[in-house]
PDB file of N, CA and C in Angstrom:
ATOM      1  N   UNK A   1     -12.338 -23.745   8.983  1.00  0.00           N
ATOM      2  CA  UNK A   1     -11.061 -23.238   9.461  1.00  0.00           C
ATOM      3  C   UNK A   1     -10.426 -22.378   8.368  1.00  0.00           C
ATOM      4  N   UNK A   2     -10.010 -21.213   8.661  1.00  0.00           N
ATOM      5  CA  UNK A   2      -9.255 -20.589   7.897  1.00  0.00           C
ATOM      6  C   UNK A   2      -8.376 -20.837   7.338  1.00  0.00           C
ATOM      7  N   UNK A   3      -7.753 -20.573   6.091  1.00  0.00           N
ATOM      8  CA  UNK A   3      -6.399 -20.952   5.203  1.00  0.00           C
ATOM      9  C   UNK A   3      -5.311 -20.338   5.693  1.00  0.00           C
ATOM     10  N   UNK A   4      -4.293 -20.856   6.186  1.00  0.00           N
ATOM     11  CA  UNK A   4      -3.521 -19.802   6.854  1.00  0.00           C
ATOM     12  C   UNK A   4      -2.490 -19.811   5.748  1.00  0.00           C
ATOM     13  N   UNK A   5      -2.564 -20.194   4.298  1.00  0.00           N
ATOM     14  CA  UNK A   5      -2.041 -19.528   3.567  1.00  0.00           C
ATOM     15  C   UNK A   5      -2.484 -18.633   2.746  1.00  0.00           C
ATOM     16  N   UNK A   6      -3.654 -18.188   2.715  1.00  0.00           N
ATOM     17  CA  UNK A   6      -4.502 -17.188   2.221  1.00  0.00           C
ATOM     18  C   UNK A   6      -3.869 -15.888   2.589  1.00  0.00           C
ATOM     19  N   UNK A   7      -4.040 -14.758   1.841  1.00  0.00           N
ATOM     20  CA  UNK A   7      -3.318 -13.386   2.177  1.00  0.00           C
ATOM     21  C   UNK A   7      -4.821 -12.400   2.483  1.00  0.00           C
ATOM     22  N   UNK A   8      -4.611 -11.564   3.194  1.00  0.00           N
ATOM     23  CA  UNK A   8      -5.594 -10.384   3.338  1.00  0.00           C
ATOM     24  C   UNK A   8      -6.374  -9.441   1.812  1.00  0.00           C
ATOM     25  N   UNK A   9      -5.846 -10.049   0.970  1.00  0.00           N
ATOM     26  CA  UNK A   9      -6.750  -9.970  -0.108  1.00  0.00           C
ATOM     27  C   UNK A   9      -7.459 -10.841  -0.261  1.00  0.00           C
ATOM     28  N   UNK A  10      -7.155 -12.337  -0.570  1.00  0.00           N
ATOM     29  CA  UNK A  10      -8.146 -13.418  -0.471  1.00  0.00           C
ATOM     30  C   UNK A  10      -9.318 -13.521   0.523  1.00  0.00           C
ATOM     31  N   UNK A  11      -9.046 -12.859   1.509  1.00  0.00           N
ATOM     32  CA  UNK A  11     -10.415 -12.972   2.391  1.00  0.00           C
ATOM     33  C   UNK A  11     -10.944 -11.709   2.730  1.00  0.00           C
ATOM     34  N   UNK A  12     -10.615 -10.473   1.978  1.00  0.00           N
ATOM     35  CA  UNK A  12     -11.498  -9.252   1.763  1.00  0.00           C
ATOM     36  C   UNK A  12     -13.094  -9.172   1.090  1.00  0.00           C
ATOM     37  N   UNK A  13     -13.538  -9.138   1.900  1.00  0.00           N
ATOM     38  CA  UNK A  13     -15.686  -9.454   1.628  1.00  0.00           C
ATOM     39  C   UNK A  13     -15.631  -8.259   0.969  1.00  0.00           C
ATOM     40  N   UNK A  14     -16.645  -8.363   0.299  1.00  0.00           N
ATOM     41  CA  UNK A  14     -17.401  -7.352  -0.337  1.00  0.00           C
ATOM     42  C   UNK A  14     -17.743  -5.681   0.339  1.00  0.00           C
ATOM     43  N   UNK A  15     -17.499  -6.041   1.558  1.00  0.00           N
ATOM     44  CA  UNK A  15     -17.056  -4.606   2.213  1.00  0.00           C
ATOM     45  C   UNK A  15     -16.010  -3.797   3.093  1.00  0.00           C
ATOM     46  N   UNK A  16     -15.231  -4.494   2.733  1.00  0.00           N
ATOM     47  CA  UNK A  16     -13.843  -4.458   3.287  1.00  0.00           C
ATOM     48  C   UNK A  16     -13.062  -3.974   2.256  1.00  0.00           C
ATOM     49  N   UNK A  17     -11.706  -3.260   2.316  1.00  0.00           N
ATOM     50  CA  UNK A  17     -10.525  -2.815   1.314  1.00  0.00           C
ATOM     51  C   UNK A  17      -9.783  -3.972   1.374  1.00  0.00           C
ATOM     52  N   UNK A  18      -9.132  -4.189   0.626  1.00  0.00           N
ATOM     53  CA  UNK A  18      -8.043  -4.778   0.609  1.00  0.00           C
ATOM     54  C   UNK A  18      -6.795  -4.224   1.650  1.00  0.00           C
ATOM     55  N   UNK A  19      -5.895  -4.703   2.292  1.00  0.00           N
ATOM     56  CA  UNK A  19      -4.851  -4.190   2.818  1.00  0.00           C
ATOM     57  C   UNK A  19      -3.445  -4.793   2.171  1.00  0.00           C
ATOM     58  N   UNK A  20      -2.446  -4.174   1.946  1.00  0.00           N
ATOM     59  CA  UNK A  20      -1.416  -4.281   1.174  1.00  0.00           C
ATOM     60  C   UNK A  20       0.053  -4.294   1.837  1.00  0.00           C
ATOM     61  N   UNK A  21       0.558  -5.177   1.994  1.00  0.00           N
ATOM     62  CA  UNK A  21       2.111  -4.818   3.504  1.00  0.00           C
ATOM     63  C   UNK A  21       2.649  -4.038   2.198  1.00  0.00           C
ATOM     64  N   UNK A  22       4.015  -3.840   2.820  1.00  0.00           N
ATOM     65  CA  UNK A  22       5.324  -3.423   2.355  1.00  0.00           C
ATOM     66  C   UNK A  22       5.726  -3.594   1.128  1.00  0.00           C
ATOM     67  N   UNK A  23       5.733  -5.487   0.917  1.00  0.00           N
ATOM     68  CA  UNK A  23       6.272  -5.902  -0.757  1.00  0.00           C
ATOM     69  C   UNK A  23       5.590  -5.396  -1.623  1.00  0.00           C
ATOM     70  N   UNK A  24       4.301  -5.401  -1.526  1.00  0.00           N
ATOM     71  CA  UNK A  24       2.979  -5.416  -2.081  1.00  0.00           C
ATOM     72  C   UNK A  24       3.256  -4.292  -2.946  1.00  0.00           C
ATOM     73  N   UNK A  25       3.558  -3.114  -2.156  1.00  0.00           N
ATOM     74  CA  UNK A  25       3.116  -1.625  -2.264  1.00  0.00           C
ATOM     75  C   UNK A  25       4.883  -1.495  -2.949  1.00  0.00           C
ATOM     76  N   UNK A  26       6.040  -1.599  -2.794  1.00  0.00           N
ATOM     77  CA  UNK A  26       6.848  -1.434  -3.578  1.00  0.00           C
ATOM     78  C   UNK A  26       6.754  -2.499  -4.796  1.00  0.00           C
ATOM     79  N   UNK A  27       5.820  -3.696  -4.989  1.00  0.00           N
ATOM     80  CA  UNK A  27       5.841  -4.104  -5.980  1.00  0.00           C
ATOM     81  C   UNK A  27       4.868  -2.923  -7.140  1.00  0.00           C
ATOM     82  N   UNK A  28       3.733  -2.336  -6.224  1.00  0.00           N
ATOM     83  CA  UNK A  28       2.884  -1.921  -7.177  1.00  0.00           C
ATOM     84  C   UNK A  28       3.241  -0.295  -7.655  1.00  0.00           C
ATOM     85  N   UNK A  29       4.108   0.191  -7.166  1.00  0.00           N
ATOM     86  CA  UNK A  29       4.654   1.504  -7.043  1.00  0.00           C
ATOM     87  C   UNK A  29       5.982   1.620  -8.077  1.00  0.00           C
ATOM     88  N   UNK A  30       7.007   0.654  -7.762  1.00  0.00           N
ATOM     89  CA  UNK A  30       7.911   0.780  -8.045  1.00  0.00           C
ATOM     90  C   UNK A  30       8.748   1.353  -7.382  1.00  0.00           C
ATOM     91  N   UNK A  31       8.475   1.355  -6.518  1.00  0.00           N
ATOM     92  CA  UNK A  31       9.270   2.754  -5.890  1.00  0.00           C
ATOM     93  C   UNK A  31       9.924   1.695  -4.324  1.00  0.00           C
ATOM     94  N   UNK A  32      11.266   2.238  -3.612  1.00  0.00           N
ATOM     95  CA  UNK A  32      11.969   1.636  -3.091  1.00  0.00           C
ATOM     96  C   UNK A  32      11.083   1.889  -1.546  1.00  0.00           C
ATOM     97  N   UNK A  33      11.685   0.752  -0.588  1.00  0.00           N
ATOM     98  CA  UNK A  33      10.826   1.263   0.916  1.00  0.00           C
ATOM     99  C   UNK A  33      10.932   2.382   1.486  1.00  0.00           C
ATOM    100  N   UNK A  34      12.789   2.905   1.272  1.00  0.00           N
ATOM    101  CA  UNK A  34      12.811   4.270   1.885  1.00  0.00           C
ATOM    102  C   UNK A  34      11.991   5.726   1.561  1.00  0.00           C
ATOM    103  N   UNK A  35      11.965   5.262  -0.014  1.00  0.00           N
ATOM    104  CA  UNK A  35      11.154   6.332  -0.735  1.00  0.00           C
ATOM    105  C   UNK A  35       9.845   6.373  -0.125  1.00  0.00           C
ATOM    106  N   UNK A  36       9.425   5.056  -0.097  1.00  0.00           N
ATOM    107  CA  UNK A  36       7.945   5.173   0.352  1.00  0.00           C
ATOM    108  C   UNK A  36       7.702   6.194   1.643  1.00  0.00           C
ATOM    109  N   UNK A  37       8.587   5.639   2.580  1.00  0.00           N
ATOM    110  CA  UNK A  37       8.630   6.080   3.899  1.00  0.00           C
ATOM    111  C   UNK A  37       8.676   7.796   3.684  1.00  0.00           C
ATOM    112  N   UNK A  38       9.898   8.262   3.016  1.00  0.00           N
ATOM    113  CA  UNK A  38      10.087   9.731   2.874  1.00  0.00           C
ATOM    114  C   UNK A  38       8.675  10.260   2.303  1.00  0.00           C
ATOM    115  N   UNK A  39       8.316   9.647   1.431  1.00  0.00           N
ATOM    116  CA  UNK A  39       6.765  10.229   0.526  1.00  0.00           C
ATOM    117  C   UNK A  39       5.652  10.705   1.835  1.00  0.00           C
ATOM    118  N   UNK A  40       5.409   9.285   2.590  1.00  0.00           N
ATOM    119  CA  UNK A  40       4.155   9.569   3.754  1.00  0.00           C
ATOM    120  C   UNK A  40       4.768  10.552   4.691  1.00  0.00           C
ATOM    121  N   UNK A  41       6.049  11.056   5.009  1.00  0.00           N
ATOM    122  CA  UNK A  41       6.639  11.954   6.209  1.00  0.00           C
ATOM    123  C   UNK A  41       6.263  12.926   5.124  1.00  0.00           C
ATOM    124  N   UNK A  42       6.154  12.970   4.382  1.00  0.00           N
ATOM    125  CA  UNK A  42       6.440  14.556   3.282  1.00  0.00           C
ATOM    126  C   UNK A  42       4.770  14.874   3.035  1.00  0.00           C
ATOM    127  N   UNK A  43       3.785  14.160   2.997  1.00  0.00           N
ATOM    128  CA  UNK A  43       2.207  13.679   3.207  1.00  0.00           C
ATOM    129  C   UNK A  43       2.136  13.928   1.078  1.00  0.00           C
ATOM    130  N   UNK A  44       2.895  13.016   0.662  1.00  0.00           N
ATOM    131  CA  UNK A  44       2.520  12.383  -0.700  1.00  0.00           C
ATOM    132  C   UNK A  44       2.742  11.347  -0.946  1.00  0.00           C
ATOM    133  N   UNK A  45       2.506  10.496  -0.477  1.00  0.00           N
ATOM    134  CA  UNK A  45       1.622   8.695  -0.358  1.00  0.00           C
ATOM    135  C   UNK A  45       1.098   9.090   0.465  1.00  0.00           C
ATOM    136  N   UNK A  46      -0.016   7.896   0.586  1.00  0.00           N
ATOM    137  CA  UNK A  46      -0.956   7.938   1.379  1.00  0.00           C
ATOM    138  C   UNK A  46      -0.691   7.082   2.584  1.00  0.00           C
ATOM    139  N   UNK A  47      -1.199   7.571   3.873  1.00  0.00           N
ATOM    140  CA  UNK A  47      -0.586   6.849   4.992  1.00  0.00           C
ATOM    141  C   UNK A  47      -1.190   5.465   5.275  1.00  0.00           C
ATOM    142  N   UNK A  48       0.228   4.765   5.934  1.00  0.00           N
ATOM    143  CA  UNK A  48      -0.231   3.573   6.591  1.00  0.00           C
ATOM    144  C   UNK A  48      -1.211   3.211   7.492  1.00  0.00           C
ATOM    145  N   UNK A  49      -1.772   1.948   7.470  1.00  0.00           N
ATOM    146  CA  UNK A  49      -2.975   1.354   8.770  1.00  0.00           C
ATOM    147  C   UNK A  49      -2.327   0.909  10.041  1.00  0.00           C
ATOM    148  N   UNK A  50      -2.118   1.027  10.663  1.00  0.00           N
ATOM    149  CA  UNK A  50      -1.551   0.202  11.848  1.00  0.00           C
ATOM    150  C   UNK A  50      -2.289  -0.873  11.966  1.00  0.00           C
ATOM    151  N   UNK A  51      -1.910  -2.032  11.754  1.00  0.00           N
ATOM    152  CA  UNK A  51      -2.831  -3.417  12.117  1.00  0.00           C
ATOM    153  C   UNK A  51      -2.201  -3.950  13.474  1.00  0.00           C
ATOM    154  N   UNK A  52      -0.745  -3.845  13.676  1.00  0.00           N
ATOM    155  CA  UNK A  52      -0.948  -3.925  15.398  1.00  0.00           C
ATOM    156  C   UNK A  52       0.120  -3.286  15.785  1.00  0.00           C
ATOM    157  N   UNK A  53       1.112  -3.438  16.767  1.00  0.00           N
ATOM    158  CA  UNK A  53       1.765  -2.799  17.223  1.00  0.00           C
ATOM    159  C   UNK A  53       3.435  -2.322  16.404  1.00  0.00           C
ATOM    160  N   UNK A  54       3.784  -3.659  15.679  1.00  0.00           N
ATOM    161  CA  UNK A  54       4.778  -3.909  14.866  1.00  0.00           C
ATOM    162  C   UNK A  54       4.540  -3.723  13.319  1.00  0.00           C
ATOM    163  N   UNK A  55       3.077  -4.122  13.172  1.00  0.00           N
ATOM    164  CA  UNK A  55       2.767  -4.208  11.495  1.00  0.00           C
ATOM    165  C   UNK A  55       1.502  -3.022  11.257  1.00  0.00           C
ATOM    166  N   UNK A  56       1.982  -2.746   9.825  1.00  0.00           N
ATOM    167  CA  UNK A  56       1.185  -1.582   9.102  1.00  0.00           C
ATOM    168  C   UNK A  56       0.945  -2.161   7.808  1.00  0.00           C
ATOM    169  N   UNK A  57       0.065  -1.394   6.942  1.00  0.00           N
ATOM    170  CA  UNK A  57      -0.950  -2.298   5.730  1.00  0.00           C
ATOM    171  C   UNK A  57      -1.111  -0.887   5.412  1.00  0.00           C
ATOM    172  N   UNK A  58      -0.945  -0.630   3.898  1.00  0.00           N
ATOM    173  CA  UNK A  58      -2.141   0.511   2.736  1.00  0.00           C
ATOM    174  C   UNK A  58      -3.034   0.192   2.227  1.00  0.00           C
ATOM    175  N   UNK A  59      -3.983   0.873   2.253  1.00  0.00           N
ATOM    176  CA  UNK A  59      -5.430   0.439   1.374  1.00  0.00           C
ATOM    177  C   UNK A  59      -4.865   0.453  -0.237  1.00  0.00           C
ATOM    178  N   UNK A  60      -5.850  -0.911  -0.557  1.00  0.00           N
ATOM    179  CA  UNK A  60      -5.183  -0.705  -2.151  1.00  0.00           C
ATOM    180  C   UNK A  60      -5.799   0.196  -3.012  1.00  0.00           C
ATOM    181  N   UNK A  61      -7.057   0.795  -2.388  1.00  0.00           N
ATOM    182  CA  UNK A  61      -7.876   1.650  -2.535  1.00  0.00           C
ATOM    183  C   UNK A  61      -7.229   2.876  -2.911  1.00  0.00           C
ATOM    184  N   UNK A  62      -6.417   3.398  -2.200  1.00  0.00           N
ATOM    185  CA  UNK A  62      -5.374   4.505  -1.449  1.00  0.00           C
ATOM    186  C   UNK A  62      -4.090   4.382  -2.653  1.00  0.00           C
ATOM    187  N   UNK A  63      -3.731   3.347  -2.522  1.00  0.00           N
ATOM    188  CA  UNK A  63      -2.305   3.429  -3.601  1.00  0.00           C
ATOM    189  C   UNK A  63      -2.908   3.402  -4.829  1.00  0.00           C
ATOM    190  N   UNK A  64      -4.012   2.634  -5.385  1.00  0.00           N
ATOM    191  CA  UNK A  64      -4.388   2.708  -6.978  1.00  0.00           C
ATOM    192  C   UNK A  64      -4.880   4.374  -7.109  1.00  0.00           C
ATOM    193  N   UNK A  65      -5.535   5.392  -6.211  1.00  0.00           N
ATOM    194  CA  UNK A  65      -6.000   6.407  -6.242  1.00  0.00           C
ATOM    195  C   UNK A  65      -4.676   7.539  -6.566  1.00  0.00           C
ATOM    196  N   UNK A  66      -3.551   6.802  -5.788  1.00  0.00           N
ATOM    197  CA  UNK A  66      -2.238   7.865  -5.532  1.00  0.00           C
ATOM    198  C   UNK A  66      -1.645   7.991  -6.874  1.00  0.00           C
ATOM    199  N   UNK A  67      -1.597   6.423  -7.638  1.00  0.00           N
ATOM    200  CA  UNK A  67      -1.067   6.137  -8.512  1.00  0.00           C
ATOM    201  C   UNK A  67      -1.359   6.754  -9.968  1.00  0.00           C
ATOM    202  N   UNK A  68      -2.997   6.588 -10.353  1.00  0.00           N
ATOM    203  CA  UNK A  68      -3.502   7.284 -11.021  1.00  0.00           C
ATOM    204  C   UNK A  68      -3.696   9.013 -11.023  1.00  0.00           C
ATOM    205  N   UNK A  69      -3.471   9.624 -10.007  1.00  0.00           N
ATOM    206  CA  UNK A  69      -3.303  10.919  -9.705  1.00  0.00           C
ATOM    207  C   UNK A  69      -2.070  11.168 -10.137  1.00  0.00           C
ATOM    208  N   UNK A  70      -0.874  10.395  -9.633  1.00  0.00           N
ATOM    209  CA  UNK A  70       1.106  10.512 -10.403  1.00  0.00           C
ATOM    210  C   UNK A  70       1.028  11.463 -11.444  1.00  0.00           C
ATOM    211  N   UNK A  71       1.683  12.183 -11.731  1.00  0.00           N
ATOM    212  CA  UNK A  71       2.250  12.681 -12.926  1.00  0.00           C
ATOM    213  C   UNK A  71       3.072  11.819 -13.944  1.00  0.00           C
ATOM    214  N   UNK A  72       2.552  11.519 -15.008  1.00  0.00           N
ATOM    215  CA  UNK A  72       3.101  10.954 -16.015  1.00  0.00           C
ATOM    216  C   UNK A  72       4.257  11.719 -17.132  1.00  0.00           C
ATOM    217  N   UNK A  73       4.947  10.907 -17.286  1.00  0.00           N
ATOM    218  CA  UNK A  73       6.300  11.671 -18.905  1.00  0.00           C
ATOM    219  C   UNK A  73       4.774  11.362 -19.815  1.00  0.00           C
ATOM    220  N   UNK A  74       5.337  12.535 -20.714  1.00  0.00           N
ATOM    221  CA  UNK A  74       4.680  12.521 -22.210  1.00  0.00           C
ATOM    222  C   UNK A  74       5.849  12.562 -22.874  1.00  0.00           C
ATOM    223  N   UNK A  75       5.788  11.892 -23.590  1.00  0.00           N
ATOM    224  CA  UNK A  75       7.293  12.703 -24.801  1.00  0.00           C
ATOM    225  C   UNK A  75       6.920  12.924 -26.209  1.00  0.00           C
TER     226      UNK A  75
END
């Protein structure tokens, strides 16, 4: 029986992405929900999965790729 406290990373196989909700992705970003939202309408984040009718997921694939691409301060 499945863990139904397990998250969609914990049970990502070896060929599967990870999928990432909402907290996830402003935890790993920094960046606020609205921002997020304005970024994918503007097509700089990368877009959401629809997993069903109400809920959406980012590949973590997708945000570590976006992230490392960012423009960094030098000072």
């Amino acid at each position: 029986m499945p863990d139904p406290n397990a998250n969609a990373e914990d049970n990502a196989g070896p060929d599967t992405t990870p999928l990432l909700r909402m907290w996830a992705d402003i935890r790993m970003t920094g960046l606020g929900r609205s921002t997020i939202y304005r970024l994918v309408a503007q097509d700089k984040f990368p877009s959401p999965v629809r997993l069903s009718n109400r809920t959406i997921a980012w590949r973590r694939t997708d945000l570590e790729r976006w992230t490392e691409e960012r423009p960094t301060l030098t000072h």
